Amino acid sequence: MPIQTLMTKGKAPVKIYTDEVEPAAMQQLYNLSQLPFIHSHIAVMPDVHMGKGATVGSVIPTKGAIIPAAVGVDIGCGMNAVRLSVNASHLPDNLRRIRSTIEAAIPVGFNMHKSDRARPTSIRALAVGLDRIIGKHRKIYSMQKKPYQTWIRQLGTLGGGNHFIELCLDENNDIWIMLHSGSRGIGNAIGQYFIELARRDMGRHLMNLPDKDLAYFSEGAEHFDDYIEAVEWAQEYAMTNRREMMRMILDSLRKQFPGFKVTKEAINCHHNYVSREYHFGEHVYVTRKGAIRAGEGELGIIPGSMGAKSFIVRGKGQPQSFCSCSHGAGRTMSRSAAKRKFTDMDVERQTAGVECRKDSGVIDEIPAAYKDIDTVMAHQSDLIEVVHTLKQVVCVKG
């Protein structure tokens, strides 16, 4: 579908690929549109919902400035998926053993590996850049316990919240491994640090913003280049984390499926990040807050909830969306609201047929707390085409 809603009362237009936007999210989008450095317009994906700092599902092109809170604290959060050379006929009748195998290999929540599990080459490559960042901003390290050990041992770990690892079947019954994670504790520390630094740097000018979470660094200002360096490092850390985690998962599953091969990597893509791109005649900074790049021919991953379908998609390079599409289904209610409304039995019923946790610890991730993924996909048919449809049979949550 084409753009469904157009907001024009701000300094820049807001073009929205759905007609279902909660009032709080509309207010956030209006606040964003008031900023003087928005380039052309703001594009909003059909999974839009209220976020912290900026609206989840928004694509924000800026000239000469970047908003750290729009990028967020899970810098570089995104997806990775691979297709295996085995199919549904190779699966055991009871999938609990597969879930247990993955859970034994990958720490979840706040946990980390008990020893350095990432490849030494990955650690060394990241260490050089981080040392340079910490040399200028030592407070980042003081925001974590045992920071050096933590960032290394969290490489190849899942985290909590909406992060997950899934074993899925596609339309041909081929098996896929799909995962969702980001830059873990070190990315969170970098994000929090620079969000607060942007507020301090703006000083009294912060009062002129419609929301203090929209504090920004201007190009040429004291800490602009430092933030660019730090956010690019965190994005690389997130990419490496997913790559290392996928390697560990595949190693563990070889006990279940001896001799399988990885036949296709769909993509390793960010959906909370900033990049330098060319749109509407100018080079700009594009912040995708809960959105993935969908340039012409580019592959991406759009997951549903833990009880719904997910999709491997190919971008159509739509200019009005800044070559973007949604990063998932999008929430319809907050985590606290979901916990108040639903029970363990609701989780069990809504995840029928999926081998996963069904206890009170995952109620906030219940499928009913998310938008209908088929509706979300229909609203962005102008932005992407579906290459594969995946249905999870095993889901590991933090």
C-alpha atoms as a printed R data frame, in Angstrom:
    type eleno elety resid chain resno      x       y      z
1   ATOM     1    CA   MET     A     1  0.000   0.000  0.000
2   ATOM     2    CA   PRO     A     2  1.099   3.607 -0.487
3   ATOM     3    CA   ILE     A     3  1.422   6.195  2.291
4   ATOM     4    CA   GLN     A     4 -1.746   6.098  4.410
5   ATOM     5    CA   THR     A     5 -1.359   9.142  6.680
6   ATOM     6    CA   LEU     A     6  0.305  12.500  6.087
7   ATOM     7    CA   MET     A     7  1.089  14.923  8.917
8   ATOM     8    CA   THR     A     8  1.954  18.422  7.761
9   ATOM     9    CA   LYS     A     9  1.607  20.622 10.850
10  ATOM    10    CA   GLY     A    10  5.305  20.429 11.807
11  ATOM    11    CA   LYS     A    11  8.319  21.988 10.091
12  ATOM    12    CA   ALA     A    12  8.791  18.794  8.068
13  ATOM    13    CA   PRO     A    13  6.089  16.451  6.735
14  ATOM    14    CA   VAL     A    14  5.591  13.023  8.291
15  ATOM    15    CA   LYS     A    15  4.625  10.243  5.862
16  ATOM    16    CA   ILE     A    16  3.120   7.171  7.545
17  ATOM    17    CA   TYR     A    17  2.543   3.750  5.974
18  ATOM    18    CA   THR     A    18 -0.486   2.950  8.135
19  ATOM    19    CA   ASP     A    19 -3.620   4.672  9.379
20  ATOM    20    CA   GLU     A    20 -3.347   3.098 12.847
21  ATOM    21    CA   VAL     A    21 -1.091   5.219 15.057
22  ATOM    22    CA   GLU     A    22 -1.599   5.654 18.807
23  ATOM    23    CA   PRO     A    23 -1.922   9.286 20.010
24  ATOM    24    CA   ALA     A    24  1.301   9.136 22.051
25  ATOM    25    CA   ALA     A    25  3.247   8.026 18.975
26  ATOM    26    CA   MET     A    26  1.656  10.798 16.886
27  ATOM    27    CA   GLN     A    27  2.799  13.335 19.473
28  ATOM    28    CA   GLN     A    28  6.347  11.967 19.325
29  ATOM    29    CA   LEU     A    29  6.303  12.202 15.536
30  ATOM    30    CA   TYR     A    30  5.059  15.781 15.716
31  ATOM    31    CA   ASN     A    31  7.875  16.615 18.144
32  ATOM    32    CA   LEU     A    32 10.405  15.147 15.717
33  ATOM    33    CA   SER     A    33  8.927  17.091 12.830
34  ATOM    34    CA   GLN     A    34  9.553  20.344 14.715
35  ATOM    35    CA   LEU     A    35 13.323  19.951 14.552
36  ATOM    36    CA   PRO     A    36 15.059  22.347 12.129
37  ATOM    37    CA   PHE     A    37 17.466  19.837 10.580
38  ATOM    38    CA   ILE     A    38 15.061  17.180  9.212
39  ATOM    39    CA   HIS     A    39 15.805  16.546  5.519
40  ATOM    40    CA   SER     A    40 12.741  16.339  3.227
41  ATOM    41    CA   HIS     A    41 10.389  14.412  5.564
42  ATOM    42    CA   ILE     A    42 10.124  11.694  8.209
43  ATOM    43    CA   ALA     A    43  8.999   8.243  7.021
44  ATOM    44    CA   VAL     A    44  7.056   6.014  9.416
45  ATOM    45    CA   MET     A    45  6.697   2.263  9.012
46  ATOM    46    CA   PRO     A    46  3.453   0.286  9.643
47  ATOM    47    CA   ASP     A    47  4.800  -1.260 12.869
48  ATOM    48    CA   VAL     A    48  4.932   2.228 14.428
49  ATOM    49    CA   HIS     A    49  4.451   2.619 18.180
50  ATOM    50    CA   MET     A    50  5.593   4.884 20.978
51  ATOM    51    CA   GLY     A    51  9.259   4.626 21.930
52  ATOM    52    CA   LYS     A    52 11.728   6.361 24.203
53  ATOM    53    CA   GLY     A    53 13.140   9.508 22.677
54  ATOM    54    CA   ALA     A    54 11.802   8.796 19.207
55  ATOM    55    CA   THR     A    55  8.987   6.711 17.785
56  ATOM    56    CA   VAL     A    56  9.705   3.054 17.049
57  ATOM    57    CA   GLY     A    57  9.219   2.488 13.332
58  ATOM    58    CA   SER     A    58 10.506   5.904 12.286
59  ATOM    59    CA   VAL     A    59 13.107   6.749  9.654
60  ATOM    60    CA   ILE     A    60 14.684  10.112 10.430
61  ATOM    61    CA   PRO     A    61 16.949  11.812  7.852
62  ATOM    62    CA   THR     A    62 18.958  14.687  9.324
63  ATOM    63    CA   LYS     A    63 21.372  17.270  7.941
64  ATOM    64    CA   GLY     A    64 24.271  18.263 10.159
65  ATOM    65    CA   ALA     A    65 22.950  16.704 13.366
66  ATOM    66    CA   ILE     A    66 22.259  13.351 15.030
67  ATOM    67    CA   ILE     A    67 19.881  12.559 17.910
68  ATOM    68    CA   PRO     A    68 21.442   9.869 20.172
69  ATOM    69    CA   ALA     A    69 18.121   8.969 21.833
70  ATOM    70    CA   ALA     A    70 16.614   8.289 18.406
71  ATOM    71    CA   VAL     A    71 19.294   5.692 17.783
72  ATOM    72    CA   GLY     A    72 18.628   4.429 21.311
73  ATOM    73    CA   VAL     A    73 20.603   2.327 23.760
74  ATOM    74    CA   ASP     A    74 20.440  -1.040 21.991
75  ATOM    75    CA   ILE     A    75 22.644   0.337 19.236
76  ATOM    76    CA   GLY     A    76 22.814  -1.926 16.202
77  ATOM    77    CA   CYS     A    77 20.037  -4.226 17.380
78  ATOM    78    CA   GLY     A    78 18.964  -6.387 14.475
79  ATOM    79    CA   MET     A    79 18.460  -9.795 12.917
80  ATOM    80    CA   ASN     A    80 20.391 -12.686 11.404
81  ATOM    81    CA   ALA     A    81 19.018 -15.738  9.611
82  ATOM    82    CA   VAL     A    82 20.477 -18.749  7.795
83  ATOM    83    CA   ARG     A    83 18.867 -21.626  5.922
84  ATOM    84    CA   LEU     A    84 20.116 -25.152  6.562
85  ATOM    85    CA   SER     A    85 20.463 -28.069  4.147
86  ATOM    86    CA   VAL     A    86 18.003 -30.159  6.215
87  ATOM    87    CA   ASN     A    87 14.215 -29.994  6.352
88  ATOM    88    CA   ALA     A    88 11.283 -30.755  8.638
89  ATOM    89    CA   SER     A    89 11.645 -34.509  8.125
90  ATOM    90    CA   HIS     A    90 14.911 -34.346 10.103
91  ATOM    91    CA   LEU     A    91 13.218 -32.891 13.195
92  ATOM    92    CA   PRO     A    92 12.485 -35.142 16.178
93  ATOM    93    CA   ASP     A    93  8.889 -35.485 17.378
94  ATOM    94    CA   ASN     A    94  9.820 -33.777 20.652
95  ATOM    95    CA   LEU     A    95 11.566 -30.436 20.081
96  ATOM    96    CA   ARG     A    96 12.402 -29.820 23.742
97  ATOM    97    CA   ARG     A    97 15.863 -31.297 23.262
98  ATOM    98    CA   ILE     A    98 16.668 -28.816 20.492
99  ATOM    99    CA   ARG     A    99 15.551 -25.891 22.643
100 ATOM   100    CA   SER     A   100 17.642 -27.194 25.553
101 ATOM   101    CA   THR     A   101 20.675 -27.551 23.276
102 ATOM   102    CA   ILE     A   102 20.423 -23.925 22.150
103 ATOM   103    CA   GLU     A   103 19.804 -22.673 25.703
104 ATOM   104    CA   ALA     A   104 22.901 -24.548 26.898
105 ATOM   105    CA   ALA     A   105 25.026 -22.938 24.186
106 ATOM   106    CA   ILE     A   106 23.776 -19.345 24.400
107 ATOM   107    CA   PRO     A   107 23.474 -17.333 27.663
108 ATOM   108    CA   VAL     A   108 20.276 -15.274 27.832
109 ATOM   109    CA   GLY     A   109 19.067 -12.282 29.860
110 ATOM   110    CA   PHE     A   110 21.884 -10.615 31.817
111 ATOM   111    CA   ASN     A   111 24.046 -13.753 31.664
112 ATOM   112    CA   MET     A   112 27.299 -14.112 29.744
113 ATOM   113    CA   HIS     A   113 29.766 -16.846 28.834
114 ATOM   114    CA   LYS     A   114 31.942 -18.059 31.699
115 ATOM   115    CA   SER     A   115 35.035 -17.775 29.490
116 ATOM   116    CA   ASP     A   116 36.000 -15.958 26.289
117 ATOM   117    CA   ARG     A   117 34.018 -17.786 23.578
118 ATOM   118    CA   ALA     A   118 34.186 -15.359 20.683
119 ATOM   119    CA   ARG     A   119 36.889 -15.859 18.090
120 ATOM   120    CA   PRO     A   120 40.148 -14.069 19.051
121 ATOM   121    CA   THR     A   121 40.151 -12.222 15.723
122 ATOM   122    CA   SER     A   122 36.723 -10.753 16.521
123 ATOM   123    CA   ILE     A   123 37.838  -9.655 19.987
124 ATOM   124    CA   ARG     A   124 41.061  -8.056 18.752
125 ATOM   125    CA   ALA     A   125 39.313  -6.155 15.961
126 ATOM   126    CA   LEU     A   126 36.790  -4.667 18.386
127 ATOM   127    CA   ALA     A   127 39.299  -3.973 21.175
128 ATOM   128    CA   VAL     A   128 41.302  -1.479 19.106
129 ATOM   129    CA   GLY     A   129 38.303   0.744 18.415
130 ATOM   130    CA   LEU     A   130 36.899   0.530 21.932
131 ATOM   131    CA   ASP     A   131 40.226   1.464 23.524
132 ATOM   132    CA   ARG     A   132 40.263   4.623 21.432
133 ATOM   133    CA   ILE     A   133 36.691   5.544 22.486
134 ATOM   134    CA   ILE     A   134 37.300   4.821 26.175
135 ATOM   135    CA   GLY     A   135 40.506   6.854 26.067
136 ATOM   136    CA   LYS     A   136 38.350   9.951 25.462
137 ATOM   137    CA   HIS     A   137 35.288   8.947 27.525
138 ATOM   138    CA   ARG     A   138 36.390   6.829 30.461
139 ATOM   139    CA   LYS     A   139 33.049   7.138 32.238
140 ATOM   140    CA   ILE     A   140 31.585   4.589 29.810
141 ATOM   141    CA   TYR     A   141 33.648   1.875 31.505
142 ATOM   142    CA   SER     A   142 32.506   2.929 34.977
143 ATOM   143    CA   MET     A   143 28.897   2.229 33.977
144 ATOM   144    CA   GLN     A   144 29.490  -1.558 34.067
145 ATOM   145    CA   LYS     A   145 30.980  -4.047 36.505
146 ATOM   146    CA   LYS     A   146 34.111  -5.683 35.112
147 ATOM   147    CA   PRO     A   147 33.545  -3.833 31.811
148 ATOM   148    CA   TYR     A   148 36.431  -5.267 29.785
149 ATOM   149    CA   GLN     A   149 35.569  -8.853 30.678
150 ATOM   150    CA   THR     A   150 31.851  -8.192 30.202
151 ATOM   151    CA   TRP     A   151 31.931  -6.897 26.629
152 ATOM   152    CA   ILE     A   152 34.106  -9.809 25.554
153 ATOM   153    CA   ARG     A   153 32.069 -12.508 27.286
154 ATOM   154    CA   GLN     A   154 28.773 -11.065 26.099
155 ATOM   155    CA   LEU     A   155 29.841 -11.619 22.494
156 ATOM   156    CA   GLY     A   156 27.650 -14.504 21.376
157 ATOM   157    CA   THR     A   157 24.869 -13.916 23.928
158 ATOM   158    CA   LEU     A   158 21.191 -13.113 23.463
159 ATOM   159    CA   GLY     A   159 20.040 -10.603 26.069
160 ATOM   160    CA   GLY     A   160 16.423 -10.247 27.185
161 ATOM   161    CA   GLY     A   161 13.223  -8.411 26.276
162 ATOM   162    CA   ASN     A   162 12.147  -9.092 22.704
163 ATOM   163    CA   HIS     A   163 15.417 -10.761 21.727
164 ATOM   164    CA   PHE     A   164 15.063 -14.355 20.586
165 ATOM   165    CA   ILE     A   165 16.515 -17.364 18.780
166 ATOM   166    CA   GLU     A   166 14.148 -19.394 16.612
167 ATOM   167    CA   LEU     A   167 14.185 -22.544 14.557
168 ATOM   168    CA   CYS     A   168 11.713 -21.998 11.719
169 ATOM   169    CA   LEU     A   169 10.291 -23.818  8.696
170 ATOM   170    CA   ASP     A   170  9.750 -22.054  5.392
171 ATOM   171    CA   GLU     A   171  7.142 -22.710  2.693
172 ATOM   172    CA   ASN     A   172  9.246 -25.640  1.433
173 ATOM   173    CA   ASN     A   173  9.696 -27.071  4.960
174 ATOM   174    CA   ASP     A   174 13.391 -26.138  4.903
175 ATOM   175    CA   ILE     A   175 14.857 -25.344  8.336
176 ATOM   176    CA   TRP     A   176 16.043 -21.820  9.156
177 ATOM   177    CA   ILE     A   177 17.820 -20.467 12.212
178 ATOM   178    CA   MET     A   178 16.845 -16.879 12.973
179 ATOM   179    CA   LEU     A   179 17.982 -14.648 15.817
180 ATOM   180    CA   HIS     A   180 17.409 -11.132 17.115
181 ATOM   181    CA   SER     A   181 19.917  -9.331 19.341
182 ATOM   182    CA   GLY     A   182 22.029  -6.193 19.643
183 ATOM   183    CA   SER     A   183 25.044  -4.581 21.287
184 ATOM   184    CA   ARG     A   184 24.361  -5.888 24.804
185 ATOM   185    CA   GLY     A   185 25.676  -4.102 27.906
186 ATOM   186    CA   ILE     A   186 28.446  -2.131 26.262
187 ATOM   187    CA   GLY     A   187 26.070  -0.724 23.629
188 ATOM   188    CA   ASN     A   188 23.645   0.244 26.378
189 ATOM   189    CA   ALA     A   189 26.407   2.061 28.276
190 ATOM   190    CA   ILE     A   190 27.549   3.916 25.146
191 ATOM   191    CA   GLY     A   191 23.970   4.893 24.308
192 ATOM   192    CA   GLN     A   192 23.134   6.141 27.794
193 ATOM   193    CA   TYR     A   193 26.398   8.036 28.092
194 ATOM   194    CA   PHE     A   194 26.032   9.959 24.835
195 ATOM   195    CA   ILE     A   195 22.301  10.643 25.332
196 ATOM   196    CA   GLU     A   196 23.171  12.375 28.608
197 ATOM   197    CA   LEU     A   197 26.213  14.082 27.065
198 ATOM   198    CA   ALA     A   198 24.030  15.542 24.291
199 ATOM   199    CA   ARG     A   199 21.690  16.998 26.914
200 ATOM   200    CA   ARG     A   200 24.605  18.546 28.794
201 ATOM   201    CA   ASP     A   201 26.196  19.927 25.646
202 ATOM   202    CA   MET     A   202 22.969  21.661 24.650
203 ATOM   203    CA   GLY     A   203 22.782  23.393 28.026
204 ATOM   204    CA   ARG     A   204 20.109  26.074 28.137
205 ATOM   205    CA   HIS     A   205 19.190  25.383 24.488
206 ATOM   206    CA   LEU     A   206 17.645  22.121 25.668
207 ATOM   207    CA   MET     A   207 14.656  24.178 26.815
208 ATOM   208    CA   ASN     A   208 13.889  25.055 23.178
209 ATOM   209    CA   LEU     A   209 13.247  21.424 22.259
210 ATOM   210    CA   PRO     A   210  9.747  19.911 22.331
211 ATOM   211    CA   ASP     A   211 11.206  16.930 24.250
212 ATOM   212    CA   LYS     A   212 14.548  16.792 26.107
213 ATOM   213    CA   ASP     A   213 15.066  13.280 24.715
214 ATOM   214    CA   LEU     A   214 15.556  14.938 21.320
215 ATOM   215    CA   ALA     A   215 18.851  16.485 22.438
216 ATOM   216    CA   TYR     A   216 21.301  16.310 19.541
217 ATOM   217    CA   PHE     A   217 24.922  16.746 18.508
218 ATOM   218    CA   SER     A   218 25.518  19.275 15.726
219 ATOM   219    CA   GLU     A   219 28.112  18.506 13.077
220 ATOM   220    CA   GLY     A   220 31.337  20.271 13.994
221 ATOM   221    CA   ALA     A   221 30.462  20.434 17.708
222 ATOM   222    CA   GLU     A   222 32.871  19.087 20.340
223 ATOM   223    CA   HIS     A   223 31.444  15.577 20.703
224 ATOM   224    CA   PHE     A   224 29.828  14.979 17.306
225 ATOM   225    CA   ASP     A   225 32.721  12.981 15.832
226 ATOM   226    CA   ASP     A   226 33.155  11.063 19.091
227 ATOM   227    CA   TYR     A   227 29.520   9.956 18.956
228 ATOM   228    CA   ILE     A   228 29.832   8.901 15.308
229 ATOM   229    CA   GLU     A   229 32.884   6.811 16.183
230 ATOM   230    CA   ALA     A   230 31.184   5.254 19.229
231 ATOM   231    CA   VAL     A   231 27.890   4.465 17.504
232 ATOM   232    CA   GLU     A   232 29.671   2.898 14.520
233 ATOM   233    CA   TRP     A   233 31.720   0.769 16.914
234 ATOM   234    CA   ALA     A   234 28.584  -0.378 18.780
235 ATOM   235    CA   GLN     A   235 26.909  -1.243 15.475
236 ATOM   236    CA   GLU     A   236 29.907  -3.361 14.509
237 ATOM   237    CA   TYR     A   237 29.832  -5.010 17.951
238 ATOM   238    CA   ALA     A   238 26.141  -5.892 17.458
239 ATOM   239    CA   MET     A   239 26.855  -7.352 14.021
240 ATOM   240    CA   THR     A   240 29.728  -9.399 15.448
241 ATOM   241    CA   ASN     A   241 27.593 -10.529 18.391
242 ATOM   242    CA   ARG     A   242 24.967 -11.954 16.025
243 ATOM   243    CA   ARG     A   243 27.626 -13.563 13.848
244 ATOM   244    CA   GLU     A   244 29.326 -15.203 16.836
245 ATOM   245    CA   MET     A   245 25.995 -16.327 18.301
246 ATOM   246    CA   MET     A   246 24.941 -17.913 15.016
247 ATOM   247    CA   ARG     A   247 28.256 -19.777 14.846
248 ATOM   248    CA   MET     A   248 27.764 -21.145 18.361
249 ATOM   249    CA   ILE     A   249 24.168 -22.175 17.648
250 ATOM   250    CA   LEU     A   250 25.148 -23.998 14.470
251 ATOM   251    CA   ASP     A   251 27.991 -25.777 16.281
252 ATOM   252    CA   SER     A   252 25.586 -26.944 18.986
253 ATOM   253    CA   LEU     A   253 22.959 -28.132 16.482
254 ATOM   254    CA   ARG     A   254 25.428 -30.338 14.632
255 ATOM   255    CA   LYS     A   255 24.833 -32.812 17.451
256 ATOM   256    CA   GLN     A   256 21.177 -32.922 16.399
257 ATOM   257    CA   PHE     A   257 21.689 -32.774 12.610
258 ATOM   258    CA   PRO     A   258 25.074 -34.328 11.749
259 ATOM   259    CA   GLY     A   259 26.459 -33.208  8.416
260 ATOM   260    CA   PHE     A   260 24.113 -30.306  7.679
261 ATOM   261    CA   LYS     A   261 25.364 -27.307  5.726
262 ATOM   262    CA   VAL     A   262 24.415 -23.639  5.763
263 ATOM   263    CA   THR     A   263 22.922 -23.057  2.317
264 ATOM   264    CA   LYS     A   264 21.921 -19.414  2.532
265 ATOM   265    CA   GLU     A   265 22.546 -16.434  4.810
266 ATOM   266    CA   ALA     A   266 19.531 -14.166  4.380
267 ATOM   267    CA   ILE     A   267 21.130 -11.132  5.940
268 ATOM   268    CA   ASN     A   268 22.741  -9.770  9.091
269 ATOM   269    CA   CYS     A   269 20.909  -6.468  9.382
270 ATOM   270    CA   HIS     A   270 20.517  -3.646 11.881
271 ATOM   271    CA   HIS     A   271 17.201  -2.035 12.724
272 ATOM   272    CA   ASN     A   272 18.335   0.480 15.404
273 ATOM   273    CA   TYR     A   273 21.155   2.436 13.810
274 ATOM   274    CA   VAL     A   274 22.406   5.468 11.929
275 ATOM   275    CA   SER     A   275 24.173   5.556  8.567
276 ATOM   276    CA   ARG     A   276 25.376   8.118  6.043
277 ATOM   277    CA   GLU     A   277 23.259   7.868  2.872
278 ATOM   278    CA   TYR     A   278 22.230   9.847 -0.212
279 ATOM   279    CA   HIS     A   279 18.549  10.795 -0.495
280 ATOM   280    CA   PHE     A   280 16.674  13.494 -2.396
281 ATOM   281    CA   GLY     A   281 19.794  15.146 -3.717
282 ATOM   282    CA   GLU     A   282 21.884  15.310 -0.544
283 ATOM   283    CA   HIS     A   283 24.088  13.232  1.741
284 ATOM   284    CA   VAL     A   284 22.319  12.914  5.102
285 ATOM   285    CA   TYR     A   285 22.418  10.910  8.307
286 ATOM   286    CA   VAL     A   286 19.570   8.374  8.311
287 ATOM   287    CA   THR     A   287 18.498   7.095 11.720
288 ATOM   288    CA   ARG     A   288 16.353   3.983 11.530
289 ATOM   289    CA   LYS     A   289 14.608   3.545 14.883
290 ATOM   290    CA   GLY     A   290 12.953   0.148 14.514
291 ATOM   291    CA   ALA     A   291 13.243  -0.050 10.719
292 ATOM   292    CA   ILE     A   292 15.512  -1.899  8.300
293 ATOM   293    CA   ARG     A   293 17.076  -0.794  5.054
294 ATOM   294    CA   ALA     A   294 15.145  -2.047  2.016
295 ATOM   295    CA   GLY     A   295 17.158  -0.794 -0.942
296 ATOM   296    CA   GLU     A   296 16.331  -2.261 -4.341
297 ATOM   297    CA   GLY     A   297 17.236  -5.950 -4.297
298 ATOM   298    CA   GLU     A   298 18.468  -5.928 -0.689
299 ATOM   299    CA   LEU     A   299 17.388  -8.818  1.532
300 ATOM   300    CA   GLY     A   300 15.969  -8.206  4.991
301 ATOM   301    CA   ILE     A   301 14.218  -9.988  7.851
302 ATOM   302    CA   ILE     A   302 10.842  -8.993  9.314
303 ATOM   303    CA   PRO     A   303  9.894 -11.127 12.338
304 ATOM   304    CA   GLY     A   304  6.424 -11.511 13.779
305 ATOM   305    CA   SER     A   305  5.691 -12.286 17.427
306 ATOM   306    CA   MET     A   306  6.672 -15.575 19.085
307 ATOM   307    CA   GLY     A   307  3.437 -17.164 17.870
308 ATOM   308    CA   ALA     A   308  3.241 -15.744 14.346
309 ATOM   309    CA   LYS     A   309  4.958 -15.841 10.970
310 ATOM   310    CA   SER     A   310  8.188 -14.105  9.973
311 ATOM   311    CA   PHE     A   311  9.433 -13.090  6.551
312 ATOM   312    CA   ILE     A   312 12.571 -12.913  4.461
313 ATOM   313    CA   VAL     A   313 11.985  -9.944  2.164
314 ATOM   314    CA   ARG     A   314 13.581  -8.158 -0.770
315 ATOM   315    CA   GLY     A   315 13.551  -4.362 -0.837
316 ATOM   316    CA   LYS     A   316 12.029  -2.326 -3.653
317 ATOM   317    CA   GLY     A   317 14.124   0.793 -2.986
318 ATOM   318    CA   GLN     A   318 11.138   3.084 -2.418
319 ATOM   319    CA   PRO     A   319 12.477   6.670 -2.194
320 ATOM   320    CA   GLN     A   320  9.626   8.000 -0.023
321 ATOM   321    CA   SER     A   321 10.515   5.489  2.727
322 ATOM   322    CA   PHE     A   322 14.226   6.304  2.346
323 ATOM   323    CA   CYS     A   323 14.624   2.705  1.124
324 ATOM   324    CA   SER     A   324 13.239   1.312  4.421
325 ATOM   325    CA   CYS     A   325 10.616  -1.072  5.744
326 ATOM   326    CA   SER     A   326  9.351  -2.258  9.132
327 ATOM   327    CA   HIS     A   327 11.532  -4.197 11.562
328 ATOM   328    CA   GLY     A   328  8.740  -6.430 12.855
329 ATOM   329    CA   ALA     A   329  5.100  -6.465 13.880
330 ATOM   330    CA   GLY     A   330  5.269  -3.643 16.427
331 ATOM   331    CA   ARG     A   331  3.706  -3.598 19.871
332 ATOM   332    CA   THR     A   332  0.077  -2.726 20.562
333 ATOM   333    CA   MET     A   333  0.515  -2.534 24.342
334 ATOM   334    CA   SER     A   334  3.300  -1.909 26.820
335 ATOM   335    CA   ARG     A   335  5.074  -4.701 28.647
336 ATOM   336    CA   SER     A   336  3.475  -3.729 31.953
337 ATOM   337    CA   ALA     A   337 -0.001  -3.664 30.379
338 ATOM   338    CA   ALA     A   338  0.536  -7.120 28.879
339 ATOM   339    CA   LYS     A   339  1.601  -8.502 32.258
340 ATOM   340    CA   ARG     A   340 -1.547  -7.085 33.863
341 ATOM   341    CA   LYS     A   341 -3.887  -8.422 31.204
342 ATOM   342    CA   PHE     A   342 -2.596 -11.902 30.358
343 ATOM   343    CA   THR     A   343 -1.734 -15.120 32.223
344 ATOM   344    CA   ASP     A   344  0.499 -18.148 31.697
345 ATOM   345    CA   MET     A   345 -2.486 -19.969 30.213
346 ATOM   346    CA   ASP     A   346 -2.904 -17.205 27.618
347 ATOM   347    CA   VAL     A   347  0.753 -17.591 26.630
348 ATOM   348    CA   GLU     A   348  0.350 -21.358 26.331
349 ATOM   349    CA   ARG     A   349 -2.726 -21.000 24.148
350 ATOM   350    CA   GLN     A   350 -1.251 -18.321 21.873
351 ATOM   351    CA   THR     A   351  2.016 -20.201 21.336
352 ATOM   352    CA   ALA     A   352  0.421 -23.586 20.651
353 ATOM   353    CA   GLY     A   353  2.654 -25.682 18.427
354 ATOM   354    CA   VAL     A   354  5.809 -23.752 19.350
355 ATOM   355    CA   GLU     A   355  8.405 -25.265 21.675
356 ATOM   356    CA   CYS     A   356  9.162 -22.315 23.950
357 ATOM   357    CA   ARG     A   357  8.881 -20.940 27.460
358 ATOM   358    CA   LYS     A   358  5.242 -20.508 28.467
359 ATOM   359    CA   ASP     A   359  5.691 -19.083 31.967
360 ATOM   360    CA   SER     A   360  5.058 -15.720 33.613
361 ATOM   361    CA   GLY     A   361  8.526 -14.512 32.629
362 ATOM   362    CA   VAL     A   362  7.512 -14.139 28.976
363 ATOM   363    CA   ILE     A   363  3.974 -12.772 29.355
364 ATOM   364    CA   ASP     A   364  5.166  -9.347 28.155
365 ATOM   365    CA   GLU     A   365  6.135 -11.023 24.856
366 ATOM   366    CA   ILE     A   366  2.753 -12.707 24.323
367 ATOM   367    CA   PRO     A   367  1.595 -12.533 20.665
368 ATOM   368    CA   ALA     A   368 -1.518 -10.498 21.590
369 ATOM   369    CA   ALA     A   369  0.756  -7.640 22.734
370 ATOM   370    CA   TYR     A   370  1.844  -7.229 19.093
371 ATOM   371    CA   LYS     A   371  0.157  -6.053 15.908
372 ATOM   372    CA   ASP     A   372 -1.070  -8.579 13.366
373 ATOM   373    CA   ILE     A   373  1.944  -9.270 11.169
374 ATOM   374    CA   ASP     A   374 -0.155  -9.916  8.049
375 ATOM   375    CA   THR     A   375 -1.712  -6.440  8.336
376 ATOM   376    CA   VAL     A   376  1.711  -4.870  8.834
377 ATOM   377    CA   MET     A   377  3.032  -6.673  5.750
378 ATOM   378    CA   ALA     A   378  0.041  -5.622  3.646
379 ATOM   379    CA   HIS     A   379  0.651  -1.964  4.505
380 ATOM   380    CA   GLN     A   380  4.212  -2.104  3.151
381 ATOM   381    CA   SER     A   381  3.668  -3.990 -0.088
382 ATOM   382    CA   ASP     A   382  5.049  -0.915 -1.905
383 ATOM   383    CA   LEU     A   383  8.308  -1.235  0.066
384 ATOM   384    CA   ILE     A   384  9.205  -4.940 -0.084
385 ATOM   385    CA   GLU     A   385  8.322  -8.268 -1.654
386 ATOM   386    CA   VAL     A   386  8.229 -11.536  0.298
387 ATOM   387    CA   VAL     A   387 10.914 -14.070 -0.611
388 ATOM   388    CA   HIS     A   388 10.260 -16.656  2.131
389 ATOM   389    CA   THR     A   389  7.580 -17.089  4.779
390 ATOM   390    CA   LEU     A   390  8.850 -18.651  8.014
391 ATOM   391    CA   LYS     A   391  6.932 -20.268 10.866
392 ATOM   392    CA   GLN     A   392  8.780 -20.916 14.108
393 ATOM   393    CA   VAL     A   393  8.657 -24.334 15.759
394 ATOM   394    CA   VAL     A   394 11.237 -23.566 18.486
395 ATOM   395    CA   CYS     A   395 11.700 -20.208 20.224
396 ATOM   396    CA   VAL     A   396 14.303 -19.311 22.862
397 ATOM   397    CA   LYS     A   397 13.667 -16.104 24.829
398 ATOM   398    CA   GLY     A   398 15.789 -14.230 27.330
